[in-house]
Coordinates of C-alpha atoms and ligand atoms in Angstrom, one line a residue:
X1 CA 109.1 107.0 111.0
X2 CA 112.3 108.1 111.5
X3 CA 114.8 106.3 110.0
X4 CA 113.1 103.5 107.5
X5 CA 115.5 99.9 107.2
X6 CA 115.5 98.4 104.0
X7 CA 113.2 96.2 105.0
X8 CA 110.5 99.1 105.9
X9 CA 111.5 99.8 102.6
X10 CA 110.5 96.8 100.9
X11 CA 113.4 94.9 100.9
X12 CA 112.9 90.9 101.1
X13 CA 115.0 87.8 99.4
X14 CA 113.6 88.2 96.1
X15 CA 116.0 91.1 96.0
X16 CA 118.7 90.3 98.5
X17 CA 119.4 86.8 97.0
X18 CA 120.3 89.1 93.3
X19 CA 123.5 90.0 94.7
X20 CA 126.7 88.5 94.3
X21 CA 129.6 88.0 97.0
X22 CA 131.3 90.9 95.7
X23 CA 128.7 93.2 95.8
X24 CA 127.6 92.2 99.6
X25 CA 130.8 92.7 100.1
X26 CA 131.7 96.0 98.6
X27 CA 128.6 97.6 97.8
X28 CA 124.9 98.7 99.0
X29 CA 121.5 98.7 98.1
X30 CA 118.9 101.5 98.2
X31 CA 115.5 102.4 96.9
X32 CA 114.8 104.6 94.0
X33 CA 112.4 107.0 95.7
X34 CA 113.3 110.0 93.0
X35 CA 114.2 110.2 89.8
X36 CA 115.4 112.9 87.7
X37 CA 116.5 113.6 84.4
X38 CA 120.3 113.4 85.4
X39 CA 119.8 112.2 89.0
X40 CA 118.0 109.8 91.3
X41 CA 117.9 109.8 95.1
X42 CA 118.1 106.7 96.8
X43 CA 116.9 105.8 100.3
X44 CA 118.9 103.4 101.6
X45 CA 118.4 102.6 105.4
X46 CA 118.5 106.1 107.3
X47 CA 120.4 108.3 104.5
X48 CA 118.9 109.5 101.3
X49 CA 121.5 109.7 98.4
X50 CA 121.8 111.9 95.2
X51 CA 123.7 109.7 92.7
X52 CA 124.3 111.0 89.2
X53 CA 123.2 108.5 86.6
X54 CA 126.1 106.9 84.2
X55 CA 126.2 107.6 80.9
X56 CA 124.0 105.1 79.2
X57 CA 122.6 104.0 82.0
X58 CA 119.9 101.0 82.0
X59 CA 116.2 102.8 82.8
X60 CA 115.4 103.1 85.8
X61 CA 112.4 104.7 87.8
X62 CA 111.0 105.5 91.0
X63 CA 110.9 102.0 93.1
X64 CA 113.6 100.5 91.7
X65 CA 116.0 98.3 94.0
X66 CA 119.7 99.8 92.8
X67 CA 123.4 98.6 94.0
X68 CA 125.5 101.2 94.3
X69 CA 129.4 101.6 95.5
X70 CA 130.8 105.0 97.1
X71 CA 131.7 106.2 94.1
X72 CA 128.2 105.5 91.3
X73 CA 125.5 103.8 90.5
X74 CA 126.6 100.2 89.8
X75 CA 122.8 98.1 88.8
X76 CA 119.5 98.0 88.8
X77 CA 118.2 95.2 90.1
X78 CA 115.1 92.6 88.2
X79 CA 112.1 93.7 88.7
X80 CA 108.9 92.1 90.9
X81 CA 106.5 93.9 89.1
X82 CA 106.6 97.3 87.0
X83 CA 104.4 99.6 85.4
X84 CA 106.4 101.4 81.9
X85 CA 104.8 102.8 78.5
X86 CA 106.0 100.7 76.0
X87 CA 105.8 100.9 72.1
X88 CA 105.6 97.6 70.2
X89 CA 108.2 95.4 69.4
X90 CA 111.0 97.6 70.9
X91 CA 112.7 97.1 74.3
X92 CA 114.9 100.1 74.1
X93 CA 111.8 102.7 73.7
X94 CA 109.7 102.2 77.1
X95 CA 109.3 105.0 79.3
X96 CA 109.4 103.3 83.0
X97 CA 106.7 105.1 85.3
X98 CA 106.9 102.8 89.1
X99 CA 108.9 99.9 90.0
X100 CA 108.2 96.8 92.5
X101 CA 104.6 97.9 93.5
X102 CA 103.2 95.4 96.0
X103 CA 99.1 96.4 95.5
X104 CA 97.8 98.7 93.2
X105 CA 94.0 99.6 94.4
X106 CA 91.5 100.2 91.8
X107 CA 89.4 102.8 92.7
X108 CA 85.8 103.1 91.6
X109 CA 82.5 104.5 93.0
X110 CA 79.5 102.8 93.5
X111 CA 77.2 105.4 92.5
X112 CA 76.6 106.7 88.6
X113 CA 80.3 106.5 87.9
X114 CA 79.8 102.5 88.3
X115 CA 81.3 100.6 85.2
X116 CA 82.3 97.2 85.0
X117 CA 84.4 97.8 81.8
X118 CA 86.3 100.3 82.9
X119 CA 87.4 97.7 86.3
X120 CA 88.2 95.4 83.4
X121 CA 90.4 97.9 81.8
X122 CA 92.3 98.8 84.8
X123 CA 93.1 95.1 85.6
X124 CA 94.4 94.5 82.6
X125 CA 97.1 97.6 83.5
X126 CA 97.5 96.1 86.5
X127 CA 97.6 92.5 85.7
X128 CA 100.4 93.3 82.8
X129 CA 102.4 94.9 85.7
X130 CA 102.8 91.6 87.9
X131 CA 101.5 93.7 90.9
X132 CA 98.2 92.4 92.5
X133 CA 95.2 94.2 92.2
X134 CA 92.7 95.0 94.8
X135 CA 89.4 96.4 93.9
X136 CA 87.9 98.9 96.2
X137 CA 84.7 100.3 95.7
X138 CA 83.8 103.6 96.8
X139 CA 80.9 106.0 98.5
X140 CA 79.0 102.9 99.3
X141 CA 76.9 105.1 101.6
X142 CA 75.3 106.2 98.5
X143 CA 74.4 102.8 96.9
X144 CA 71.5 100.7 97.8
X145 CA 72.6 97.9 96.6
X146 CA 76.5 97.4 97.9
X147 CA 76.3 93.8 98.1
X148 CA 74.8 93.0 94.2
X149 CA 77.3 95.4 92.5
X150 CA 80.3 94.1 95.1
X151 CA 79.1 90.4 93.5
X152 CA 79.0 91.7 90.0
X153 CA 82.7 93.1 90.5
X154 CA 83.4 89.5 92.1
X155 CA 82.2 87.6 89.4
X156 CA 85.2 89.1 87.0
X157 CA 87.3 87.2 88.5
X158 CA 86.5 84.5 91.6
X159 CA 90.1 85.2 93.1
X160 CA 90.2 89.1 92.5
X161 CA 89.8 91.0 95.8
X162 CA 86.7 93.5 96.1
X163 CA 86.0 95.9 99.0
X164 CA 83.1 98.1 99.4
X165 CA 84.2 101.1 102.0
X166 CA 82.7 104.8 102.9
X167 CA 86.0 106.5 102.4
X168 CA 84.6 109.1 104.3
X169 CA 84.3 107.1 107.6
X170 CA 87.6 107.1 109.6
X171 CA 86.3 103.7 110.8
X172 CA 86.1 101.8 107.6
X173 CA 89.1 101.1 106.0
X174 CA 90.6 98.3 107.8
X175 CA 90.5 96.6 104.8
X176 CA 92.5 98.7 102.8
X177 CA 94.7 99.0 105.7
X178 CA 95.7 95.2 106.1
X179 CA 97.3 95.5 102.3
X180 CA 99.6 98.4 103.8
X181 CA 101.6 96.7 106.0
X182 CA 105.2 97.7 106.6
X183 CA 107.2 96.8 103.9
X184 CA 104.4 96.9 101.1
X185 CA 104.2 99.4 98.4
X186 CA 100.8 100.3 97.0
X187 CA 99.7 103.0 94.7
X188 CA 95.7 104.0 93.5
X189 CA 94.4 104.1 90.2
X190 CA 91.2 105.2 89.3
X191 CA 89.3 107.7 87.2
X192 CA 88.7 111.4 88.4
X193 CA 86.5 111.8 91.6
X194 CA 85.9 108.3 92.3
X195 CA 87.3 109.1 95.7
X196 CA 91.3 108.5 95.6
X197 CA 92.3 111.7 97.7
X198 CA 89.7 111.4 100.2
X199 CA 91.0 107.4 100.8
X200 CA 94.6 108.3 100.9
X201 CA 94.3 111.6 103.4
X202 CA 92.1 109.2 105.6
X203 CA 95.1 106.3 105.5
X204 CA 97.3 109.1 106.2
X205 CA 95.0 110.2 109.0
X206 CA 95.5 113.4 107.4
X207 CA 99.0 114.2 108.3
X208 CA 101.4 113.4 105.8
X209 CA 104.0 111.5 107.7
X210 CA 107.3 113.3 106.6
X211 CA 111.0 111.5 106.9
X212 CA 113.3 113.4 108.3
X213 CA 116.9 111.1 107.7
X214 CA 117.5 112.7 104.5
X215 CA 120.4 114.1 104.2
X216 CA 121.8 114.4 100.6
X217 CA 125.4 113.6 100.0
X218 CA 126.0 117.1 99.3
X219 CA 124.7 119.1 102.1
X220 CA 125.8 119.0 105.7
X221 CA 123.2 118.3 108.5
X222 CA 119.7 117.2 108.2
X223 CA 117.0 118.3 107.0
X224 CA 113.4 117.4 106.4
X225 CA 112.1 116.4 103.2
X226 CA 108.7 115.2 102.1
X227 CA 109.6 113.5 98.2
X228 CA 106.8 113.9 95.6
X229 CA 106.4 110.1 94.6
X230 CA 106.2 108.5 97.8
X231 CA 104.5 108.7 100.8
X232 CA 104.7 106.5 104.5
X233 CA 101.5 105.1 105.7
X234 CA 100.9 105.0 109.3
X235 CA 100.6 101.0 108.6
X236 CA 104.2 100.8 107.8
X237 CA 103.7 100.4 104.1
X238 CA 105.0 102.7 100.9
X239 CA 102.4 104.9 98.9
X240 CA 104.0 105.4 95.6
X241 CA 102.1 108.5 93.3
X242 CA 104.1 109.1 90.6
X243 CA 101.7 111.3 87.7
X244 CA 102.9 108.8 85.4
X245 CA 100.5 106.6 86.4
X246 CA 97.3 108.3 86.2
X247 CA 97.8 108.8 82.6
X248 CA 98.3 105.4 81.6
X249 CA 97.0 104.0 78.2
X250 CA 96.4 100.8 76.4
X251 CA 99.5 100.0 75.0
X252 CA 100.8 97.0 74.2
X253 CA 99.3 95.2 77.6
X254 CA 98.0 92.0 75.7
X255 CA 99.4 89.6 78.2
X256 CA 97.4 91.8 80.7
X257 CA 94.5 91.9 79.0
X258 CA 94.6 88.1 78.8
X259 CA 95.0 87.4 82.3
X260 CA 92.0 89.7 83.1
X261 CA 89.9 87.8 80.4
X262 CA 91.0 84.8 81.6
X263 CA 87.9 83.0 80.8
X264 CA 87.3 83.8 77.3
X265 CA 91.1 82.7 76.6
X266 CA 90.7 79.5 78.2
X267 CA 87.1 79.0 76.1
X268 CA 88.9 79.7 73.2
X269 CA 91.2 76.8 73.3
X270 CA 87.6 74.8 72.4
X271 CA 86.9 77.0 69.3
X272 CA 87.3 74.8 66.0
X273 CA 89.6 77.4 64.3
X274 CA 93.1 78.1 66.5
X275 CA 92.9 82.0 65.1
X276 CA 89.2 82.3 65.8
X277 CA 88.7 86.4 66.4
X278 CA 84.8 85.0 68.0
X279 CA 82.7 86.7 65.9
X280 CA 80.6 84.5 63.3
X281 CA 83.1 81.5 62.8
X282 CA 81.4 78.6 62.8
X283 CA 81.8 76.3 66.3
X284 CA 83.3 79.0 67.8
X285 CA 83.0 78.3 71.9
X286 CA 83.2 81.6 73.0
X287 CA 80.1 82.7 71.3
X288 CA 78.3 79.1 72.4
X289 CA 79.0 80.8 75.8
X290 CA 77.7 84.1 75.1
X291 CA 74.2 82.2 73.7
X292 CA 74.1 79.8 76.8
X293 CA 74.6 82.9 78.8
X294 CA 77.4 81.3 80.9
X295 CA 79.6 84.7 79.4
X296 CA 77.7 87.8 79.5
X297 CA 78.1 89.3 75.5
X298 CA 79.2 92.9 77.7
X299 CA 82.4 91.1 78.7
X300 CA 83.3 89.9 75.3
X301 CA 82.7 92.9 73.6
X302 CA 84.9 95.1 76.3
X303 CA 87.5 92.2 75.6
X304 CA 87.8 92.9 71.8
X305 CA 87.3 96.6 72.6
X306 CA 90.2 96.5 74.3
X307 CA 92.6 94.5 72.7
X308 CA 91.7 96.8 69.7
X309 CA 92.9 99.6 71.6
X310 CA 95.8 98.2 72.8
X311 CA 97.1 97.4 69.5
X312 CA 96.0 100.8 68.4
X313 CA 97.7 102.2 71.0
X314 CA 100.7 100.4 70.4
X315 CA 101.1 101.5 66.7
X316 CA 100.9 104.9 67.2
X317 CA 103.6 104.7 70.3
X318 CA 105.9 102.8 67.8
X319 CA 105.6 105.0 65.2
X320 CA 105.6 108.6 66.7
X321 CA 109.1 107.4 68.3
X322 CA 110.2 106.6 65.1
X323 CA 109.3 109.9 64.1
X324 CA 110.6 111.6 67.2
X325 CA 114.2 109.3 66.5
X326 CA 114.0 110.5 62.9
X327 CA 113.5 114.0 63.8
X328 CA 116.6 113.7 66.6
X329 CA 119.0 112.4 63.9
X330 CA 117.8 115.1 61.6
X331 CA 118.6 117.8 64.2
X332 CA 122.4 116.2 65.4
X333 CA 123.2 116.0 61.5
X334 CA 122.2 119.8 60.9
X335 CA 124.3 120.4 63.9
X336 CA 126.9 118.6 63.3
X337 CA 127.5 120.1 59.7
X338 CA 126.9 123.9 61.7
X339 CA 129.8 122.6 63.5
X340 CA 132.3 121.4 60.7
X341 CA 131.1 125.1 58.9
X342 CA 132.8 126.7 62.3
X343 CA 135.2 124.6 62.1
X344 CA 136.8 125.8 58.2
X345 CA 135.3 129.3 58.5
Ligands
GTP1 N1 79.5 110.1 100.1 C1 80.8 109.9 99.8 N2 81.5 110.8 99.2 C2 82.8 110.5 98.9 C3 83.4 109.2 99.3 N3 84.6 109.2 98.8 C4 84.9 110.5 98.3 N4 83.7 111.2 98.3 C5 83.6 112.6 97.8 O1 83.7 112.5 96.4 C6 84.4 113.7 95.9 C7 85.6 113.3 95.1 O2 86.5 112.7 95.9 P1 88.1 112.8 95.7 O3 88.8 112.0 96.8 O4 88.5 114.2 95.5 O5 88.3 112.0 94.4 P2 89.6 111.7 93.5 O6 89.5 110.3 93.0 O7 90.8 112.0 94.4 O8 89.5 112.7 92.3 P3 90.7 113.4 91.5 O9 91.5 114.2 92.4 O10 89.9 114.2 90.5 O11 91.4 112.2 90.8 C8 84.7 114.5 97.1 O12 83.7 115.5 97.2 C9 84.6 113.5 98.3 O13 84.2 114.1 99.5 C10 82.5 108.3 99.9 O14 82.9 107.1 100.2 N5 81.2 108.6 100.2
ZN2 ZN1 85.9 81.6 68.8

């Protein structure tokens, strides 16, 4: 692929109908496909763009649908789904890792490695992100029993989409392939040597597909650039891998963690006490479910393991960036005084 158009790049109303007259009429729109610490690059049809970032700037990251003029960076534009660190009860203190992902594939193997809990956990990422989440389970020519583990993945969630594939058969993947159509963004998550690599070098049919319209504002003539975050599929579709996102935690993805445990959070509204944490109140309908076996006692547990976590998670964030803004002001006031001591020597 040559020269990507927006819409290769993503681009559909949800976006196009944010802009006003005046920016149609005076401005563009590009993809975030880089982002520095004083920088981004932006793709935008078949040029790629270095734009400095304003001075207090709203965040922005890798994804992100920007208007820009000739001149700077004018907006970023709302968000269909994004994936950030955040610490509790602060807006201002997220750290944004990958913006307006389409499908994020969940990666797991189905041989030893196999564990529904950890699925769970990495819906409840996903879910919290708005993206959809595909499940894909790996090195089923080593499993016996494809089919019962595929249905115990299932039974999570009735409208959650599992695959089984041998990511090492060229054959096998039309699966995965139909989510990476032109125009879709996907990224993989998934734990160490469950088989991520080997999927995406096989989707890339083992040659990186490189762009070759970037030309930076800066530089004359073109030259070829592969970027770190983002790769083409031969589908048409975006692969974003930004580190970011192979390091995510727990934190502060309740709303997430309540989608993927939709069930229990629906069975709660039956329990007799509105704060019931389902552990021994009485005529509590989550644990009536548990006994009738119609919840299995593993997926409650992982849902309180989690949520624990998460809020665990979410203290700590908060209050090691209090620390870290404490420790900033302390170090601007000692310099400031250095300064003023110049100043009157
Ligand atoms: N038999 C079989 N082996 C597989 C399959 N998928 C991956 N493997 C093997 O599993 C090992 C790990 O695969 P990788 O693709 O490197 O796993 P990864 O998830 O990228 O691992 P990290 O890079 O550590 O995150 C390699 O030896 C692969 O050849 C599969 O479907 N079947
Ligand atoms: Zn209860």
């Amino acid at each position: 692929m040559s020269t990507p158009s927006l819409v290769d790049l993503g681009l559909r109303p949800f976006f196009q109908q944010q802009l006003s007259l005046e920016e149609v009429a005076n401005c563009f729109l590009g993809r975030i496909i880089e982002q520095h610490k004083s920088d981004v690059i932006i793709l935008a049809g078949d040029d790629a763009l270095r734009y400095k970032l304003p001075p207090n700037f709203e965040a922005i990251c890798v994804g992100d649908w920007v208007v820009f003029n000739q001149n700077r960076l004018v907006r970023v534009l709302e968000r269909q789904s994004l994936f950030q660190r955040k610490a509790a009860g602060s807006g201002r203190d997220r750290q944004l890792i990958a913006a307006n992902l389409d499908v994020v594939f969940i990666i797991s193997s189905l041989n030893d490695d196999f564990n529904l809990n950890r699925i769970e956990r990495y819906l409840a990422l996903v879910k919290e992100t708005h993206a959809e989440p595909v499940v894909i389970l790996t090195k089923a020519d080593l499993c016996d029993d494809v089919e019962d583990i595929r249905q115990q993945v299932q039974q999570l969630d009735s409208l959650l989409s599992v695959h089984c594939v041998n990511g090492l058969a060229h054959n096998n993947l039309s699966a995965l392939k139909s989510y990476c159509q032109r125009g879709k963004t996907v990224a993989f998550l998934g734990s160490s040597g469950v088989g991520k690599s080997t999927l995406v070098n096989n989707l890339l049919n083992h040659n990186e597909m490189e762009t070759n319209a970037i030309r930076e504002q800066d530089s004359k003539g073109r030259h070829t650039t592969t970027y770190r975050t983002i790769k083409w599929l031969p589908e048409g579709g975006l692969l974003m891998d930004t580190p970011g996102m192979r390091e995510l935690q727990l934190s502060d993805v309740k709303e997430g963690i309540k989608l993927t445990f939709a069930d229990i959070e629906s069975l709660a509204t039956e329990c007799r006490f509105k704060n019931c944490q389902h552990q021994n109140e009485p005529e509590c309908a989550v644990i009536s479910a548990v006994e009738s076996g119609a919840l299995s006692a593993r997926r409650l547990d992982n849902f309180q393991k989690l949520l624990r976590e998460d809020a665990h998670n979410s203290a700590t964030l908060a209050q090691k960036r209090a620390k870290d803004r404490t420790f900033t002001k302390m170090v601007t006031a000692i310099q400031d005084q250095a300064r003023s001591i110049k100043k009157f020597k």
